XYZ file of C-alpha atoms in Angstrom:
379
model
C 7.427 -10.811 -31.800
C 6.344 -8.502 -34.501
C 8.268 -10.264 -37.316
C 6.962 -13.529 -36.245
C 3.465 -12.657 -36.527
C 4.465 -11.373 -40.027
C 5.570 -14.601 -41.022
C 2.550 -16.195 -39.429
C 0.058 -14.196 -41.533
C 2.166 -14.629 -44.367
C 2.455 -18.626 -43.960
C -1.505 -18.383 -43.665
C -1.987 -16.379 -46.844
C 0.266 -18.842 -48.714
C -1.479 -22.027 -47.077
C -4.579 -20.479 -48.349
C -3.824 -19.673 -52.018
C -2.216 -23.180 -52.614
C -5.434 -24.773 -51.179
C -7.145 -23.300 -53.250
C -5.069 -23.022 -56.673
C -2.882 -25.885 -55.645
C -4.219 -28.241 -58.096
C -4.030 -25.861 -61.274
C -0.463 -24.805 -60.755
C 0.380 -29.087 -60.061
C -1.446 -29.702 -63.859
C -1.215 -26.623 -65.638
C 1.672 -24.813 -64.102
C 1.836 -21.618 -62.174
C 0.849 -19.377 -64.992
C -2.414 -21.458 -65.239
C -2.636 -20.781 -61.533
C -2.429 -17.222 -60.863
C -4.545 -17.433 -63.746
C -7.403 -19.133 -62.692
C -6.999 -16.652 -59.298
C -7.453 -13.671 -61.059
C -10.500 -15.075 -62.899
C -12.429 -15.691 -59.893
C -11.373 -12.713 -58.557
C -12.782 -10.390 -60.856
C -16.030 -12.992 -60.766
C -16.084 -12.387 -57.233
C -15.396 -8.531 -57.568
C -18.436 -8.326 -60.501
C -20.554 -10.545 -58.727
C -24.385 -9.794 -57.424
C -23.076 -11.348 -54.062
C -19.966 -8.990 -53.404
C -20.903 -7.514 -50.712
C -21.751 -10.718 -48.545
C -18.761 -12.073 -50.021
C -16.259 -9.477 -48.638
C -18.380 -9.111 -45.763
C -17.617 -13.242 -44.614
C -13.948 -11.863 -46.005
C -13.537 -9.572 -43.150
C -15.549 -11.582 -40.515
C -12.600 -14.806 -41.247
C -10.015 -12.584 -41.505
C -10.475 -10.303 -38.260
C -11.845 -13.827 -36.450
C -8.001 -15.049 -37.662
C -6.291 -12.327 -36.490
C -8.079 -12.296 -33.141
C -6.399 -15.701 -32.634
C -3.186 -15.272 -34.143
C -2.977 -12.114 -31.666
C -4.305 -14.583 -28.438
C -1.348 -17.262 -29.258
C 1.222 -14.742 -29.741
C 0.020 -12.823 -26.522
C 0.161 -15.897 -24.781
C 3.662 -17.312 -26.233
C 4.904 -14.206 -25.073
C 3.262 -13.959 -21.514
C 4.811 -17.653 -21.256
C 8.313 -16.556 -22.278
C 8.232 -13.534 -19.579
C 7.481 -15.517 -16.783
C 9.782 -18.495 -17.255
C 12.345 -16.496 -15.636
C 15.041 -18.102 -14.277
C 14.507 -19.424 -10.367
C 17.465 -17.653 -8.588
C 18.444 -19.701 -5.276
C 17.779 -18.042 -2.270
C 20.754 -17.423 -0.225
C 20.905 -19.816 3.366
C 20.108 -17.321 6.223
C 21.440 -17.632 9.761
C 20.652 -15.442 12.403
C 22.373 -11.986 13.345
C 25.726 -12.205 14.864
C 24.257 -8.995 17.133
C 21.276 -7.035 16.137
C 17.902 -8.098 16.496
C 17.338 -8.008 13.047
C 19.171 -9.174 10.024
C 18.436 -8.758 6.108
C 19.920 -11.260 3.641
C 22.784 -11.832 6.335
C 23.255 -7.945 6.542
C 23.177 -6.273 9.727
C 23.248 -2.596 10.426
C 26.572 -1.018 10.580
C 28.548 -3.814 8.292
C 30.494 -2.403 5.289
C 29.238 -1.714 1.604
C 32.306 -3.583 0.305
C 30.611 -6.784 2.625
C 27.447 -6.149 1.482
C 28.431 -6.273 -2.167
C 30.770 -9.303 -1.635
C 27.235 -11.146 -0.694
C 24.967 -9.838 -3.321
C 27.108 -8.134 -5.651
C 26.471 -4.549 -6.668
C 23.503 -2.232 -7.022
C 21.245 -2.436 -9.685
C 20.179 1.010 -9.172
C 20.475 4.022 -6.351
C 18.182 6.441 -5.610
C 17.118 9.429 -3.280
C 15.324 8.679 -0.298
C 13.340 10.788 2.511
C 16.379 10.953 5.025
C 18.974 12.307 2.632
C 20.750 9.433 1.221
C 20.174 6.790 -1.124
C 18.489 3.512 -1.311
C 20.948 0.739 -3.413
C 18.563 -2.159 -4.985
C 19.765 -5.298 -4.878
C 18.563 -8.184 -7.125
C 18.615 -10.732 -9.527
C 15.807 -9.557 -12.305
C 13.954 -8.867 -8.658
C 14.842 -11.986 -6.453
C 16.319 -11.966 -3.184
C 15.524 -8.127 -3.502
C 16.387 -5.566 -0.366
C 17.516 -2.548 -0.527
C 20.501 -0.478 1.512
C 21.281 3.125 2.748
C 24.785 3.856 3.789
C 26.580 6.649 5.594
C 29.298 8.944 4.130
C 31.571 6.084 5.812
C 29.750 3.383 3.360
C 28.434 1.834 6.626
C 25.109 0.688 6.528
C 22.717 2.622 8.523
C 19.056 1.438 6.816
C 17.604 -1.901 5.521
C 14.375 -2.733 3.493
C 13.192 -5.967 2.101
C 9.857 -7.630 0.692
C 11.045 -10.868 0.061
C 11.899 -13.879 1.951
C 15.316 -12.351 3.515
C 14.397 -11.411 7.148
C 16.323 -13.182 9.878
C 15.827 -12.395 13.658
C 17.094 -13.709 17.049
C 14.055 -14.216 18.126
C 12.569 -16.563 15.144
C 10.537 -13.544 13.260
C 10.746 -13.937 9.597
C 8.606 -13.189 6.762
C 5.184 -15.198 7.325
C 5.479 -14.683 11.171
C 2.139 -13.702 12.789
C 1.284 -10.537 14.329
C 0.468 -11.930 17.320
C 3.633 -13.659 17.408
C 5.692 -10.561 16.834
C 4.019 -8.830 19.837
C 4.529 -11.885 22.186
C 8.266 -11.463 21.058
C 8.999 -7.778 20.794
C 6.536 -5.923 23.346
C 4.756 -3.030 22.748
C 5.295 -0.894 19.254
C 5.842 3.124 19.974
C 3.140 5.251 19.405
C 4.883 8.353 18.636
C 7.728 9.640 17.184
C 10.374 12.987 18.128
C 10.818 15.050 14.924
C 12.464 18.418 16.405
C 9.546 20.034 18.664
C 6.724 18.261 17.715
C 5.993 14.428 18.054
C 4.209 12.332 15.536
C 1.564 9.980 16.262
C 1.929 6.740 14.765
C -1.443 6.100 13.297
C -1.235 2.716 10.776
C -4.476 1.038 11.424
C -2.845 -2.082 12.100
C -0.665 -1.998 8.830
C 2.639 -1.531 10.342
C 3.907 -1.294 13.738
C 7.591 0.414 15.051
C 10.037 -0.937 17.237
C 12.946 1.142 18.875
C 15.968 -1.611 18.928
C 19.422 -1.877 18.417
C 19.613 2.395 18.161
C 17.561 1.728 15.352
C 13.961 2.079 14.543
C 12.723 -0.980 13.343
C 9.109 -0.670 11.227
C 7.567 -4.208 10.612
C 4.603 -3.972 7.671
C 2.038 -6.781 7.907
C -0.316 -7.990 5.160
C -3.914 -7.498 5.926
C -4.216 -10.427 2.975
C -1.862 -13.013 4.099
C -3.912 -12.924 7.838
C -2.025 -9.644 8.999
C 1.581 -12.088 8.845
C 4.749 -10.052 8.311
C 5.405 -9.156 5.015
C 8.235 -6.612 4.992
C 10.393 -4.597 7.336
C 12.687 -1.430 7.296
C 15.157 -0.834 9.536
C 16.507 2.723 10.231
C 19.248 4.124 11.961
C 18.377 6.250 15.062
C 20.604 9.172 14.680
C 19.572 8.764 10.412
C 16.001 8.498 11.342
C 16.387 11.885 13.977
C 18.585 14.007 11.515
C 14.508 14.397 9.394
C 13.292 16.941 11.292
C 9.956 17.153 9.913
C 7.186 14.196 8.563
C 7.607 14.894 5.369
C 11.220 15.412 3.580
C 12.003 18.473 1.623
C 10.953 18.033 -2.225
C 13.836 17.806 -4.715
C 13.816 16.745 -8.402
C 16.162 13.931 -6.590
C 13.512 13.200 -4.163
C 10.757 12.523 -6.724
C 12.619 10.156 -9.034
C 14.157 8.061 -6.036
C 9.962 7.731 -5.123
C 9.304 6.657 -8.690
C 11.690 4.576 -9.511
C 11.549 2.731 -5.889
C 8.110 2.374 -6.580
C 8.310 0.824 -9.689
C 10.854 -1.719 -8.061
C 8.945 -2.464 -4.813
C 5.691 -3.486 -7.056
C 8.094 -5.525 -9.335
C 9.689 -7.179 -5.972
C 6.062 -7.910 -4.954
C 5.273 -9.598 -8.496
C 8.594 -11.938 -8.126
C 6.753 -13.299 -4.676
C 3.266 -14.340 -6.305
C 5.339 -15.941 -9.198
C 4.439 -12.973 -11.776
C 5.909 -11.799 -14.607
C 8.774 -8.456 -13.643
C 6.828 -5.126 -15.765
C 8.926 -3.358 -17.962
C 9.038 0.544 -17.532
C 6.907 2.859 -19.907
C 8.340 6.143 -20.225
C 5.411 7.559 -21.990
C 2.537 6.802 -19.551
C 5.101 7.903 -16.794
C 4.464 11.130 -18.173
C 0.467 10.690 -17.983
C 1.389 9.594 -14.370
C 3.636 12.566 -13.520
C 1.113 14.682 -15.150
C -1.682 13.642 -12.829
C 0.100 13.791 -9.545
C 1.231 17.353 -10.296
C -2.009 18.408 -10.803
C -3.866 16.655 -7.617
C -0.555 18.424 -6.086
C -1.584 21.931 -7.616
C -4.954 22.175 -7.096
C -5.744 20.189 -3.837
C -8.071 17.136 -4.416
C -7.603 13.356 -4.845
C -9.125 11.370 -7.290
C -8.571 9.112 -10.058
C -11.050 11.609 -12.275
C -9.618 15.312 -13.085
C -11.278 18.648 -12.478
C -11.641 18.317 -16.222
C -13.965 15.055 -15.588
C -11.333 12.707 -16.988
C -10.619 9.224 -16.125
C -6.962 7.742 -16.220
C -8.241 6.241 -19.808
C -8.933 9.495 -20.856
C -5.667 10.860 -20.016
C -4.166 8.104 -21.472
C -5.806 8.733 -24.743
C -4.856 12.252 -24.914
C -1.500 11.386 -24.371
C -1.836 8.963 -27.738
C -0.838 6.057 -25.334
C -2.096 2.953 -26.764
C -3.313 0.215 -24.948
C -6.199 -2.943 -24.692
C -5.705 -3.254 -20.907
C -5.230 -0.582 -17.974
C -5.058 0.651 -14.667
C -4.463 2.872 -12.121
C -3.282 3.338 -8.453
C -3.097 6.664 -6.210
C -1.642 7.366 -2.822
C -0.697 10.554 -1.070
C 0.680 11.770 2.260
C 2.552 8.706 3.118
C 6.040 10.118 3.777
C 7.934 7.649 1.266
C 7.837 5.182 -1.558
C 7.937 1.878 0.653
C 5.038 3.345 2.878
C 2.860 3.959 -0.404
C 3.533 0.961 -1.496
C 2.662 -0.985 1.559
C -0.661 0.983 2.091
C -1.650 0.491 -2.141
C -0.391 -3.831 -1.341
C -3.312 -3.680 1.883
C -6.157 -1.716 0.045
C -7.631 -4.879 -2.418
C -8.060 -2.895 -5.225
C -4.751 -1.264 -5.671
C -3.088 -5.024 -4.751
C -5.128 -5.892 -8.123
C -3.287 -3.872 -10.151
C 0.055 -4.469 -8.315
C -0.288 -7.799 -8.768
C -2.474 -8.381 -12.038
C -1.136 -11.232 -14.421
C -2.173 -9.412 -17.413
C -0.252 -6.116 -17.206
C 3.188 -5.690 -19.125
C 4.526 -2.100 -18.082
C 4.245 0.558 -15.519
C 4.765 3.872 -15.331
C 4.757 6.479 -12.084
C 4.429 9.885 -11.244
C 5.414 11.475 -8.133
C 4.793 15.386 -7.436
C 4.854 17.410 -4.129
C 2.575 20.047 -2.778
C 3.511 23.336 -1.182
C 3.618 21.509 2.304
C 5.895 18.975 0.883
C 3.337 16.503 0.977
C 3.693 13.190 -1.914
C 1.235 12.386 -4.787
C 2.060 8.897 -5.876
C 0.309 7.942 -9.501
C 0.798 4.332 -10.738
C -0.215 3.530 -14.259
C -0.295 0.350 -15.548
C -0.667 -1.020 -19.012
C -1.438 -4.018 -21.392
C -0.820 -2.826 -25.114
């Protein structure tokens, strides 16, 4: 993109000097031309009206390059979001479970699940020990699997349009509908001694099926219809003794980097553009979480009094366009995620057309508790 808007400028320039001193070179030759250039030049240079003159100058030129920089932002924009439309694969509903994700129920085989959608973009860490495998094509028909040491699967997690049920729920369904279907949710969960309440102000509700506890997220946006749902293995899901998992370096980057794949998941379903990852302002990110971590507050501004802008700068990050989401104490990535999609202003920045790249930041406190920074950026 660079080199073209090189050759853009350049093709300008040229235009410009043959308008100009077009004529002379046609009659006289070029030597006549680059003559008559240089004279008016050093007229122009000498003259009582310089100053005006080069003022104008600059106005045209940065006026110019103010457009140039528009089309090329715009050309560019275009070519990232004419992805490719990947076709969505035909769902039927589970052979057995309740619940089924891209055709995948719980307990079928890694080697099935990759003979459907192929292998794992990526694995990562996740709060019950194991890893999450992403699934995708350039982030559709994106889920996400955990398997036992047996490579069986024993969790699920999708955004997308994958969910199949017995009972007709699917991505869209109302949460009306869902309760007419599925009962009452639980309202607390066993972790050794001590059980949890299940507070999600509506957000999410959980659903003890199949030996498996089933979480269905709902979109306060959409007119609180389902929007995602993770499925969990009971014995997986009772093996976490406590709320919040241990903190590992293995543990933080699985957070990030889901992160950064659940908000790119989300983009692919309101027809965005996928964001690239910034390693650079994942450092400004990391930075900022360990500190609200440290020091016990949460804010977007520092004890120092500095915004995320001001961090940014420090950090020599570039940029004409920026923002920033927090969370913390949600227990893992998708539950961060989920809470930043229902609060308006962090769905902005999820889901702003404008932003290129994202980095985040993930530290822990001393009771193992998450700080999730998001930083987004336009350069």
């Amino acid at each position: 993109m660079q080199k073209l808007f090189n050759l853009v400028v350049l093709i300008f320039l040229l235009g410009a000097f043959w308008h100009g001193y077009g004529k002379d070179i046609q009659e006289s030759g070029v030597k006549a031309g680059v003559s008559s250039f240089a004279s008016d030049f050093h007229s122009l240079i000498n003259g009582p009206e310089v100053s005006a003159a080069l003022e104008k100058l600059n106005t045209g030129v940065n006026n110019l390059m103010g457009s140039l920089t528009e089309t090329l932002d715009t050309a560019a924009d275009k070519e990232r979001q004419e992805t490719e439309k990947v076709k969505k694969p035909s769902l039927k509903a589970p052979a057995e479970a309740t619940f089924s994700v891209r055709n995948i129920e719980m307990g079928d085989t890694k080697a099935n699940v990759e003979k459907l959608a192929g292998e794992a973009k990526r694995h990562t860490r996740n709060e019950y020990g194991v890893d999450w495998y992403a699934y995708h094509e350039n982030y559709q028909n994106f889920f996400m699997v955990a398997y036992n040491t047996d490579d069986k699967v024993v969790g699920l997690y999708t955004n997308q349009d994958l969910i199949s049920s017995r009972q007709g729920i699917k991505r869209g369904t109302p949460k009306a509908e869902v309760a007419e279907k599925l009962g009452k949710p639980i309202t607390k969960l066993l972790k050794g001694n001590v059980y949890y309440q299940i507070k999600s102000d509506g957000e999410y509700e959980m659903f003890e099926l199949d030996n498996s506890y089933v979480t269905i997220f709902y979109d306060k946006h959409e007119e609180n219809t389902v929007t995602s749902i993770q499925i969990v293995n009971a014995d997986l899901e009772k093996q976490k003794n406590g709320y919040f998992a241990a903190a590992s370096p293995e543990l933080k980057q699985g957070f990030e980097y889901q992160l950064f794949d659940l908000t790119n998941a989300a983009r692919v379903n309101h027809d965005l553009s996928v964001l690239s990852w910034d390693k650079r302002v994942k450092v400004t990110a990391q930075d900022h979480s360990k500190d609200m971590a440290v020091n016990q507050y949460f804010n977007h501004t520092n004890l120092e009094g500095e915004s995320p802008f001001d961090r940014m700068e420090d950090d020599k990050i570039k940029f004409r366009m920026a923002g920033e989401n927090l969370a913390a104490g949600q227990n893992s990535s998708i539950f961060a995620h989920e809470g930043l999609m229902n609060s308006i202003g962090h769905r902005e920045n999820k889901l702003q057309k404008d932003f290129q790249s994202l980095g985040v930041g993930v530290a822990f406190d001393k009771e193992q508790k998450p700080y999730y920074t998001e930083n987004y950026l336009r350069k």
